[in-house]
């Protein structure tokens, strides 16, 4: 297990179209087998679909969707006396961003639309409208954290 907690954060260069680091992270999460150009093509086409569906700037819709998905509390497993407890912990801003991107990409891959571009665009629009699987996951996490509030004194 890693003891050194003072690791330097890797600063990603912003993406070429929107000049945003969050978009860069999203593209990296979409990427499989190092095929970054394919991931960029998927993301930018999905953003074009979002712009068509919403009629608003796609980056604004994407960032609002991420804010809607971001959980306020996360659960961390803590082993105490031979049993594991799910301890609710407040999520840091970086962790909120990471979880919301992860859930957005994961649930867009599970969707049954014809292409991943359509699935990603639909998941972004659903998250923007506070519906969809990623919002459901956030609500489940918050509900579980509420029920495990009794274990909050085990906090790290």
CSV table of C-alpha atoms in Angstrom, one decimal:
chain,number,residue,atom,x,y,z
A,1,UNK,CA,0.0,0.0,0.0
A,2,UNK,CA,1.3,3.4,-0.9
A,3,UNK,CA,2.5,5.5,2.1
A,4,UNK,CA,3.6,8.6,0.2
A,5,UNK,CA,0.5,10.9,0.0
A,6,UNK,CA,2.3,13.9,-1.4
A,7,UNK,CA,2.1,13.0,-5.0
A,8,UNK,CA,2.1,15.7,-7.7
A,9,UNK,CA,-1.1,16.0,-9.6
A,10,UNK,CA,-0.7,15.5,-13.4
A,11,UNK,CA,-1.8,18.7,-15.2
A,12,UNK,CA,-3.5,17.7,-18.4
A,13,UNK,CA,-3.2,20.0,-21.4
A,14,UNK,CA,-6.6,21.5,-22.4
A,15,UNK,CA,-8.4,20.0,-25.4
A,16,UNK,CA,-7.9,21.6,-28.8
A,17,UNK,CA,-11.6,22.6,-29.4
A,18,UNK,CA,-13.0,23.9,-26.1
A,19,UNK,CA,-9.7,24.7,-24.3
A,20,UNK,CA,-10.9,22.9,-21.2
A,21,UNK,CA,-9.2,20.5,-18.9
A,22,UNK,CA,-12.4,18.8,-17.9
A,23,UNK,CA,-13.1,18.0,-21.5
A,24,UNK,CA,-9.6,16.6,-21.7
A,25,UNK,CA,-10.4,14.3,-18.8
A,26,UNK,CA,-13.6,13.2,-20.3
A,27,UNK,CA,-11.9,12.3,-23.6
A,28,UNK,CA,-9.3,10.3,-21.6
A,29,UNK,CA,-12.0,8.4,-19.8
A,30,UNK,CA,-13.7,7.6,-23.1
A,31,UNK,CA,-10.5,6.5,-24.7
A,32,UNK,CA,-9.8,2.7,-25.0
A,33,UNK,CA,-6.5,1.1,-26.0
A,34,UNK,CA,-4.7,4.5,-26.4
A,35,UNK,CA,-7.0,5.5,-29.3
A,36,UNK,CA,-7.3,9.2,-28.4
A,37,UNK,CA,-8.3,10.5,-31.8
A,38,UNK,CA,-11.2,8.1,-31.9
A,39,UNK,CA,-12.2,9.2,-28.4
A,40,UNK,CA,-12.0,12.9,-29.4
A,41,UNK,CA,-14.1,12.2,-32.5
A,42,UNK,CA,-16.7,10.4,-30.3
A,43,UNK,CA,-16.8,13.3,-27.8
A,44,UNK,CA,-17.0,16.1,-30.2
A,45,UNK,CA,-19.7,14.5,-32.3
A,46,UNK,CA,-21.7,13.9,-29.1
A,47,UNK,CA,-21.2,17.6,-28.2
A,48,UNK,CA,-22.6,18.5,-31.7
A,49,UNK,CA,-25.6,16.3,-31.0
A,50,UNK,CA,-26.1,18.0,-27.6
A,51,UNK,CA,-25.9,21.4,-29.3
A,52,UNK,CA,-28.6,20.3,-31.8
A,53,UNK,CA,-30.9,18.9,-29.1
A,54,UNK,CA,-30.6,21.7,-26.5
A,55,UNK,CA,-30.0,24.7,-28.7
A,56,UNK,CA,-27.5,25.9,-26.0
A,57,UNK,CA,-23.7,26.0,-26.1
A,58,UNK,CA,-22.6,22.4,-25.7
A,59,UNK,CA,-19.8,23.0,-23.2
A,60,UNK,CA,-22.3,24.8,-20.9
A,61,UNK,CA,-24.7,21.9,-21.1
A,62,UNK,CA,-21.9,19.4,-20.5
A,63,UNK,CA,-20.6,21.3,-17.4
A,64,UNK,CA,-24.1,21.7,-16.0
A,65,UNK,CA,-24.7,18.0,-16.5
A,66,UNK,CA,-21.5,17.2,-14.6
A,67,UNK,CA,-22.6,19.5,-11.7
A,68,UNK,CA,-25.9,17.6,-11.6
A,69,UNK,CA,-24.2,14.2,-11.4
A,70,UNK,CA,-21.5,15.2,-8.9
A,71,UNK,CA,-22.2,13.6,-5.5
A,72,UNK,CA,-21.8,15.7,-2.3
A,73,UNK,CA,-20.9,12.6,-0.2
A,74,UNK,CA,-19.1,9.4,-1.1
A,75,UNK,CA,-18.7,6.1,0.7
A,76,UNK,CA,-15.4,4.7,1.7
A,77,UNK,CA,-15.0,1.2,3.1
A,78,UNK,CA,-13.3,1.0,6.5
A,79,UNK,CA,-12.4,-2.3,8.2
A,80,UNK,CA,-12.9,-2.2,12.0
A,81,UNK,CA,-12.8,-5.2,14.2
A,82,UNK,CA,-13.2,-7.7,11.5
A,83,UNK,CA,-16.2,-6.1,9.8
A,84,UNK,CA,-16.4,-3.6,7.0
A,85,UNK,CA,-18.3,-0.4,7.3
A,86,UNK,CA,-19.3,2.0,4.5
A,87,UNK,CA,-18.3,5.3,6.0
A,88,UNK,CA,-19.8,8.5,4.5
A,89,UNK,CA,-17.2,11.1,3.7
A,90,UNK,CA,-17.6,14.5,2.1
A,91,UNK,CA,-16.2,14.4,-1.5
A,92,UNK,CA,-13.5,16.9,-2.5
A,93,UNK,CA,-14.1,19.0,-5.7
A,94,UNK,CA,-11.6,16.8,-7.7
A,95,UNK,CA,-13.2,13.6,-6.5
A,96,UNK,CA,-16.7,15.0,-7.4
A,97,UNK,CA,-15.4,15.8,-10.9
A,98,UNK,CA,-13.8,12.3,-11.3
A,99,UNK,CA,-16.9,10.4,-10.1
A,100,UNK,CA,-19.3,12.4,-12.3
A,101,UNK,CA,-17.1,11.8,-15.4
A,102,UNK,CA,-16.7,8.1,-14.6
A,103,UNK,CA,-20.4,7.6,-14.1
A,104,UNK,CA,-21.3,9.6,-17.2
A,105,UNK,CA,-19.0,7.5,-19.4
A,106,UNK,CA,-19.9,4.2,-17.7
A,107,UNK,CA,-23.7,4.7,-18.1
A,108,UNK,CA,-23.4,6.0,-21.6
A,109,UNK,CA,-21.6,2.7,-22.5
A,110,UNK,CA,-24.4,0.7,-21.0
A,111,UNK,CA,-27.1,2.5,-23.1
A,112,UNK,CA,-28.7,0.8,-26.0
A,113,UNK,CA,-28.6,3.6,-28.6
A,114,UNK,CA,-27.2,2.7,-32.0
A,115,UNK,CA,-23.8,4.4,-31.6
A,116,UNK,CA,-21.7,5.5,-28.6
A,117,UNK,CA,-21.9,9.0,-29.9
A,118,UNK,CA,-25.7,9.0,-29.6
A,119,UNK,CA,-25.5,7.2,-26.2
A,120,UNK,CA,-23.1,9.8,-24.8
A,121,UNK,CA,-25.1,12.7,-26.1
A,122,UNK,CA,-28.3,11.2,-24.6
A,123,UNK,CA,-26.7,10.6,-21.3
A,124,UNK,CA,-25.4,14.2,-21.2
A,125,UNK,CA,-28.8,15.5,-22.0
A,126,UNK,CA,-30.4,13.2,-19.4
A,127,UNK,CA,-27.9,14.4,-16.8
A,128,UNK,CA,-28.6,18.0,-17.8
A,129,UNK,CA,-32.3,17.4,-17.2
A,130,UNK,CA,-31.7,15.6,-13.9
A,131,UNK,CA,-32.8,12.2,-15.2
A,132,UNK,CA,-30.9,9.1,-16.4
A,133,UNK,CA,-28.8,6.4,-14.9
A,134,UNK,CA,-25.9,8.6,-13.7
A,135,UNK,CA,-28.3,10.8,-11.7
A,136,UNK,CA,-29.9,7.6,-10.3
A,137,UNK,CA,-26.4,6.4,-9.2
A,138,UNK,CA,-25.8,9.7,-7.5
A,139,UNK,CA,-29.1,9.5,-5.6
A,140,UNK,CA,-28.4,5.9,-4.6
A,141,UNK,CA,-25.0,7.0,-3.2
A,142,UNK,CA,-26.5,9.8,-1.2
A,143,UNK,CA,-29.3,7.6,0.1
A,144,UNK,CA,-26.8,4.9,1.2
A,145,UNK,CA,-24.6,7.6,2.8
A,146,UNK,CA,-27.7,8.8,4.7
A,147,UNK,CA,-28.5,5.3,6.0
A,148,UNK,CA,-24.9,4.8,7.1
A,149,UNK,CA,-24.7,8.1,8.9
A,150,UNK,CA,-24.3,6.2,12.1
A,151,UNK,CA,-20.8,5.1,11.0
A,152,UNK,CA,-19.6,8.7,10.4
A,153,UNK,CA,-17.6,8.7,13.6
A,154,UNK,CA,-15.2,6.1,11.9
A,155,UNK,CA,-14.2,8.9,9.5
A,156,UNK,CA,-10.7,8.8,8.2
